[in-house]
CSV table of C-alpha atoms and ligand atoms in Angstrom, one decimal:
chain,number,residue,atom,x,y,z
A,1,MET,CA,0.0,-0.1,-0.1
A,2,VAL,CA,1.3,3.4,-0.7
A,3,GLN,CA,1.7,5.7,2.3
A,4,ARG,CA,-0.9,8.7,2.4
A,5,ILE,CA,1.3,11.7,3.0
A,6,ARG,CA,-0.2,14.9,4.8
A,7,LEU,CA,0.7,18.2,6.1
A,8,VAL,CA,-1.6,20.3,8.4
A,9,ILE,CA,-0.7,23.8,9.6
A,10,HIS,CA,-1.9,26.5,11.9
A,11,GLY,CA,-1.6,30.0,12.8
A,12,GLY,CA,-3.3,30.0,16.0
A,13,LEU,CA,-6.8,31.1,17.3
A,14,ILE,CA,-9.0,34.0,16.3
A,15,ASP,CA,-12.5,35.1,17.6
A,16,HIS,CA,-15.6,33.9,15.8
A,17,GLU,CA,-16.4,37.8,15.4
A,18,ASP,CA,-13.3,38.2,13.4
A,19,GLY,CA,-14.6,39.3,9.7
A,20,GLU,CA,-13.3,38.3,6.3
A,21,GLU,CA,-10.8,41.3,6.6
A,22,SER,CA,-8.8,39.3,9.1
A,23,ARG,CA,-9.7,35.9,7.7
A,24,GLN,CA,-8.8,36.2,3.9
A,25,PRO,CA,-4.9,37.3,4.3
A,26,ARG,CA,-4.7,34.4,6.8
A,27,ARG,CA,-6.2,32.1,4.2
A,28,GLU,CA,-3.8,33.4,1.4
A,29,ALA,CA,-0.7,33.0,3.6
A,30,LEU,CA,-1.8,29.6,4.9
A,31,GLN,CA,-2.2,28.3,1.2
A,32,GLN,CA,1.3,29.6,0.2
A,33,ILE,CA,2.9,28.1,3.1
A,34,LEU,CA,1.1,24.9,2.8
A,35,ASP,CA,2.2,24.5,-0.8
A,36,ALA,CA,5.9,25.2,0.1
A,37,GLY,CA,5.6,22.8,2.9
A,38,TYR,CA,4.2,20.2,0.6
A,39,GLN,CA,7.1,20.5,-1.7
A,40,VAL,CA,9.7,19.8,1.3
A,41,LEU,CA,7.4,16.7,2.4
A,42,GLU,CA,7.5,15.3,-1.2
A,43,SER,CA,11.1,15.6,-1.7
A,44,GLN,CA,12.5,15.2,1.9
A,45,ASP,CA,10.6,14.1,4.9
A,46,ALA,CA,8.1,15.0,7.6
A,47,LEU,CA,10.6,16.5,10.1
A,48,GLN,CA,12.0,19.0,7.2
A,49,ALA,CA,8.4,19.8,6.2
A,50,VAL,CA,7.2,20.8,9.7
A,51,ILE,CA,10.4,22.9,10.1
A,52,GLN,CA,10.0,24.6,6.8
A,53,ALA,CA,6.2,25.2,7.2
A,54,CYS,CA,6.8,26.6,10.8
A,55,ALA,CA,9.7,28.8,9.9
A,56,LEU,CA,7.4,30.4,6.9
A,57,LEU,CA,4.7,30.9,9.6
A,58,GLU,CA,7.3,32.7,11.7
A,59,ASP,CA,8.3,35.1,9.0
A,60,ASN,CA,4.8,36.1,8.4
A,61,PRO,CA,3.9,39.0,10.6
A,62,LEU,CA,0.2,37.9,10.6
A,63,PHE,CA,1.1,35.3,13.2
A,64,ASN,CA,2.4,35.4,16.6
A,65,ALA,CA,5.9,33.7,16.2
A,66,GLY,CA,9.1,35.0,14.9
A,67,THR,CA,8.7,38.0,13.1
A,68,GLY,CA,5.0,38.7,14.2
A,69,ALA,CA,5.8,37.9,17.9
A,70,THR,CA,4.1,39.8,20.6
A,71,ILE,CA,5.6,41.3,23.7
A,72,GLN,CA,5.9,40.5,27.4
A,73,ARG,CA,5.0,42.8,30.3
A,74,ASP,CA,8.5,44.1,30.5
A,75,GLY,CA,8.6,45.0,27.0
A,76,GLN,CA,10.8,42.0,25.8
A,77,PHE,CA,10.2,39.4,23.1
A,78,ARG,CA,10.7,36.0,24.3
A,79,LEU,CA,10.3,33.3,21.8
A,80,SER,CA,9.6,29.7,22.2
A,81,SER,CA,9.6,26.7,20.0
A,82,GLY,CA,9.1,22.9,20.2
A,83,LEU,CA,10.1,20.2,17.6
A,84,MET,CA,9.2,16.6,17.8
A,85,ASP,CA,10.6,13.8,15.7
A,86,GLY,CA,8.2,11.2,16.1
A,87,ASN,CA,10.2,8.6,14.4
A,88,ARG,CA,13.3,8.9,16.6
A,89,GLN,CA,11.3,9.9,19.5
A,90,SER,CA,13.3,12.9,20.0
A,91,PHE,CA,12.1,16.4,21.3
A,92,SER,CA,14.1,19.6,20.9
A,93,GLY,CA,13.3,23.3,21.5
A,94,VAL,CA,13.9,26.9,22.6
A,95,ILE,CA,12.5,28.4,25.8
A,96,ASN,CA,12.0,32.3,25.8
A,97,GLY,CA,14.7,32.8,23.2
A,98,ARG,CA,15.7,36.5,22.4
A,99,LEU,CA,16.9,38.1,19.2
A,100,ILE,CA,16.4,35.2,17.2
A,101,LYS,CA,14.6,35.1,13.9
A,102,ASN,CA,13.5,31.3,13.5
A,103,PRO,CA,13.3,29.7,16.8
A,104,ILE,CA,12.3,26.5,15.0
A,105,HIS,CA,15.5,26.3,12.8
A,106,LEU,CA,17.4,26.3,16.1
A,107,ALA,CA,15.3,23.8,17.4
A,108,GLY,CA,16.0,21.6,14.2
A,109,LYS,CA,19.6,22.0,14.6
A,110,LEU,CA,19.4,21.1,18.3
A,111,GLN,CA,18.0,17.5,17.3
A,112,GLN,CA,21.7,16.5,16.6
A,113,PHE,CA,22.9,17.8,20.1
A,114,GLU,CA,23.1,16.2,23.5
A,115,ASP,CA,21.7,19.3,25.1
A,116,ARG,CA,18.2,19.7,23.2
A,117,LEU,CA,16.1,22.2,25.0
A,118,LEU,CA,17.7,25.5,25.8
A,119,ASP,CA,16.6,28.5,27.7
A,120,SER,CA,17.6,32.1,26.7
A,121,THR,CA,21.2,31.9,27.9
A,122,GLY,CA,21.8,28.7,25.8
A,123,VAL,CA,19.8,30.0,22.9
A,124,GLU,CA,22.2,33.1,22.8
A,125,ILE,CA,25.2,31.0,22.8
A,126,GLN,CA,24.2,28.3,20.2
A,127,ALA,CA,22.6,30.7,17.9
A,128,ARG,CA,25.7,32.6,17.8
A,129,SER,CA,28.0,29.7,17.4
A,130,LEU,CA,25.7,28.1,14.6
A,131,GLY,CA,25.6,31.4,12.8
A,132,LEU,CA,21.9,32.0,12.9
A,133,GLU,CA,20.6,35.4,12.2
A,134,VAL,CA,20.3,37.9,15.1
A,135,TYR,CA,17.1,39.6,14.9
A,136,ASP,CA,14.8,41.9,16.8
A,137,PRO,CA,11.2,41.5,16.1
A,138,GLY,CA,10.1,44.8,17.7
A,139,THR,CA,8.2,47.1,15.4
A,140,PRO,CA,7.3,50.6,16.4
A,141,GLU,CA,3.6,49.7,16.3
A,142,LEU,CA,4.1,47.0,18.6
A,143,VAL,CA,6.3,48.8,21.2
A,144,ASN,CA,3.6,51.8,21.1
A,145,ARG,CA,0.8,49.3,21.7
A,146,TRP,CA,2.8,48.0,24.6
A,147,ALA,CA,3.5,51.4,25.9
A,148,GLU,CA,-0.3,52.3,25.6
A,149,PHE,CA,-1.4,49.2,27.1
A,150,ARG,CA,0.7,49.5,30.1
A,151,PHE,CA,-1.3,52.5,31.5
A,152,THR,CA,-4.6,51.3,30.2
A,153,PRO,CA,-4.9,47.5,30.7
A,154,ARG,CA,-8.0,45.8,29.2
A,155,PHE,CA,-8.9,42.4,28.3
A,156,THR,CA,-7.4,41.1,25.1
A,157,ARG,CA,-7.5,37.9,23.4
A,158,SER,CA,-4.1,38.8,21.9
A,159,HIS,CA,-2.1,35.8,21.5
A,160,GLY,CA,-1.7,33.0,19.1
A,161,THR,CA,1.0,30.3,17.9
A,162,VAL,CA,1.9,28.7,14.8
A,163,GLY,CA,2.4,25.0,14.1
A,164,ALA,CA,2.7,22.2,11.6
A,165,VAL,CA,2.3,18.2,11.7
A,166,ALA,CA,2.9,15.9,9.1
A,167,VAL,CA,3.5,12.4,7.9
A,168,ASP,CA,5.6,11.5,5.1
A,169,ALA,CA,5.9,8.8,2.4
A,170,GLN,CA,8.0,6.6,4.6
A,171,GLY,CA,5.3,6.8,7.4
A,172,LYS,CA,7.4,9.0,9.6
A,173,LEU,CA,5.5,11.8,11.6
A,174,ALA,CA,6.7,14.9,13.1
A,175,ALA,CA,5.3,18.1,15.0
A,176,ALA,CA,6.8,21.8,15.2
A,177,THR,CA,5.3,24.7,17.1
A,178,SER,CA,6.4,28.2,17.6
A,179,THR,CA,5.1,31.3,19.6
A,180,GLY,CA,5.6,34.6,20.9
A,181,GLY,CA,3.6,33.6,23.8
A,182,ARG,CA,0.7,35.9,25.2
A,183,PHE,CA,0.6,39.7,25.0
A,184,MET,CA,1.7,41.2,28.2
A,185,ALA,CA,2.3,38.0,29.8
A,186,GLY,CA,4.6,38.4,33.0
A,187,ALA,CA,8.0,38.5,32.2
A,188,GLY,CA,9.7,35.2,31.8
A,189,ARG,CA,6.4,33.5,31.4
A,190,VAL,CA,7.0,30.2,29.5
A,191,SER,CA,4.4,28.9,27.0
A,192,ASP,CA,3.4,25.3,26.4
A,193,SER,CA,4.8,25.2,22.9
A,194,CYS,CA,8.2,24.2,24.0
A,195,THR,CA,7.0,21.3,26.0
A,196,PRO,CA,5.6,18.0,25.0
A,197,ALA,CA,2.2,19.0,26.4
A,198,GLY,CA,1.9,21.7,23.4
A,199,ASN,CA,3.8,19.7,20.7
A,200,TYR,CA,4.4,16.0,20.4
A,201,ALA,CA,4.6,13.1,18.2
A,202,ASP,CA,5.4,9.4,18.0
A,203,GLU,CA,5.1,6.7,15.6
A,204,SER,CA,1.3,6.9,15.6
A,205,CYS,CA,0.3,10.4,15.6
A,206,ALA,CA,1.6,14.0,15.7
A,207,VAL,CA,-0.2,17.1,17.6
A,208,SER,CA,0.6,20.8,17.5
A,209,CYS,CA,-1.5,22.8,19.9
A,210,THR,CA,-2.5,26.6,20.5
A,211,GLY,CA,-4.6,28.5,23.0
A,212,HIS,CA,-4.1,29.3,26.7
A,213,GLY,CA,-0.9,27.7,27.4
A,214,GLU,CA,-1.6,27.0,31.0
A,215,ASP,CA,-4.9,25.1,30.1
A,216,ILE,CA,-2.8,23.1,27.5
A,217,LEU,CA,-0.1,22.1,30.2
A,218,ASP,CA,-2.8,21.3,32.6
A,219,GLU,CA,-4.2,18.8,30.1
A,220,ALA,CA,-0.9,17.7,28.6
A,221,LEU,CA,-2.9,18.1,25.7
A,222,ALA,CA,-0.5,16.8,22.8
A,223,THR,CA,0.9,14.0,24.8
A,224,ARG,CA,-2.6,13.0,25.9
A,225,ILE,CA,-3.8,12.7,22.3
A,226,VAL,CA,-0.7,10.8,21.0
A,227,VAL,CA,-0.7,8.3,23.7
A,228,ARG,CA,-4.3,7.6,23.2
A,229,VAL,CA,-3.7,6.9,19.4
A,230,GLY,CA,-0.7,5.0,20.4
A,231,ASP,CA,-2.8,2.9,22.6
A,232,GLY,CA,-5.2,2.1,19.8
A,233,LEU,CA,-8.0,4.8,19.7
A,234,SER,CA,-8.7,6.1,16.3
A,235,LEU,CA,-7.2,9.7,15.8
A,236,GLU,CA,-10.9,11.0,15.8
A,237,ALA,CA,-11.9,9.0,18.9
A,238,ALA,CA,-8.6,10.3,20.7
A,239,VAL,CA,-9.3,13.9,19.8
A,240,GLU,CA,-12.8,13.8,20.7
A,241,ARG,CA,-12.5,12.4,24.1
A,242,SER,CA,-9.6,14.6,24.9
A,243,PHE,CA,-11.7,17.7,24.0
A,244,HIS,CA,-14.8,16.5,25.7
A,245,GLU,CA,-12.7,16.3,28.9
A,246,ALA,CA,-11.2,19.6,28.3
A,247,LYS,CA,-14.6,21.3,27.7
A,248,GLU,CA,-15.8,19.9,30.9
A,249,ARG,CA,-13.0,21.9,32.7
A,250,SER,CA,-13.7,24.9,30.5
A,251,ARG,CA,-10.3,25.0,28.7
A,252,ASP,CA,-9.4,27.4,25.9
A,253,PHE,CA,-7.4,25.8,23.2
A,254,ALA,CA,-7.2,24.2,19.9
A,255,ALA,CA,-5.0,21.6,18.2
A,256,ILE,CA,-4.1,20.1,14.9
A,257,CYS,CA,-3.4,16.4,14.4
A,258,VAL,CA,-2.2,13.8,11.9
A,259,ASP,CA,-1.9,10.0,12.2
A,260,LEU,CA,0.2,7.4,10.4
A,261,ASP,CA,-2.6,6.6,7.9
A,262,GLY,CA,-2.6,10.2,6.9
A,263,ASN,CA,-5.8,11.1,8.5
A,264,ALA,CA,-6.1,14.9,9.9
A,265,HIS,CA,-8.1,16.1,12.8
A,266,CYS,CA,-8.4,19.6,14.0
A,267,ALA,CA,-10.5,20.7,17.0
A,268,GLU,CA,-11.1,23.7,19.3
A,269,THR,CA,-12.9,24.4,22.5
A,270,LEU,CA,-13.4,28.1,22.3
A,271,GLY,CA,-12.3,30.5,19.5
A,272,LEU,CA,-12.0,29.6,15.9
A,273,LEU,CA,-8.7,27.6,14.9
A,274,VAL,CA,-6.7,29.2,11.9
A,275,ALA,CA,-5.7,25.8,10.3
A,276,ALA,CA,-5.2,24.7,6.7
A,277,TYR,CA,-4.5,21.3,5.0
A,278,ARG,CA,-5.4,19.5,1.6
A,279,ASN,CA,-8.4,17.1,1.8
A,280,ASP,CA,-8.4,13.7,0.4
A,281,ALA,CA,-9.1,15.2,-3.0
A,282,GLY,CA,-6.0,17.4,-2.8
A,283,ALA,CA,-8.0,20.8,-2.4
A,284,PHE,CA,-6.9,23.3,-0.2
A,285,THR,CA,-9.1,23.5,2.9
A,286,THR,CA,-9.2,25.8,5.9
A,287,THR,CA,-11.0,25.4,9.2
A,288,PHE,CA,-12.1,29.0,9.4
B,1,LIG,N1,0.0,28.7,23.6
B,1,LIG,C1,0.4,30.1,23.7
B,1,LIG,C2,0.9,30.4,25.0
B,1,LIG,O1,0.2,30.3,25.8
B,1,LIG,C3,-0.4,31.2,23.0
B,1,LIG,C4,-1.4,30.7,21.9
B,1,LIG,O2,-1.3,29.6,21.4
B,1,LIG,O3,-2.3,31.5,21.6
B,1,LIG,O4,1.9,31.1,25.1
């Protein structure tokens, strides 16, 4: 039997009230990134495809990661990423890295190292020694917004994350996730994205999450879904059971998932997931 390949990507959650003017540019961006990711998936493997898709999402200012990253309460950017090679059962990542353009590229390189999960000190040293681009995602608009917000705090659903999950022609699975965290989170807060709660894969399934990081950590969401599929539940049943439990506990998050057979499944508790994939007929499809 020919292995069915599949790539699913996401750019976080938006509100149900958000109109076409905010949805359409996201659809266009996701379509281009999905196409680029598929080229890598077809010519290389799932791990390289999720790294490439995630890096392109990081480079797009529409999404809260890399170039589009948001700011913490002390006015600093802290970027996190997680990468899981399901075939080798190997996790790598970046926790609150600063002055780095593509945290997912560093996570990709760390797969070959003994120390695979680095905080900001390690990120600075490794990024420099690997010659990765030094980059400050600060724009005058964002810094002004931060300055304004400090004096008039109000509720905002201003966060987001990007991610990609894939299965390749050899049946290898991988998941990648990258985030700027939550707008005005406390200095040094760590998101779920650089942990196996927010990003995980094994030989049966790959999952990338977005939403309220503490809720994702509390549910160990990505790991919970992956273990359930590994134990024999179908992807759909594993996602449905995990989200049913999460809704009972009023969690606020979403996930994209792909299994070994190339089935894709996306789910959210609240909000609207900004995700895209190719359906079984190969047509570009979005969840929003
Ligand atoms: N999960 C991210 C965090 O809590 C934010 C998001 O995905 O919206 O930092």
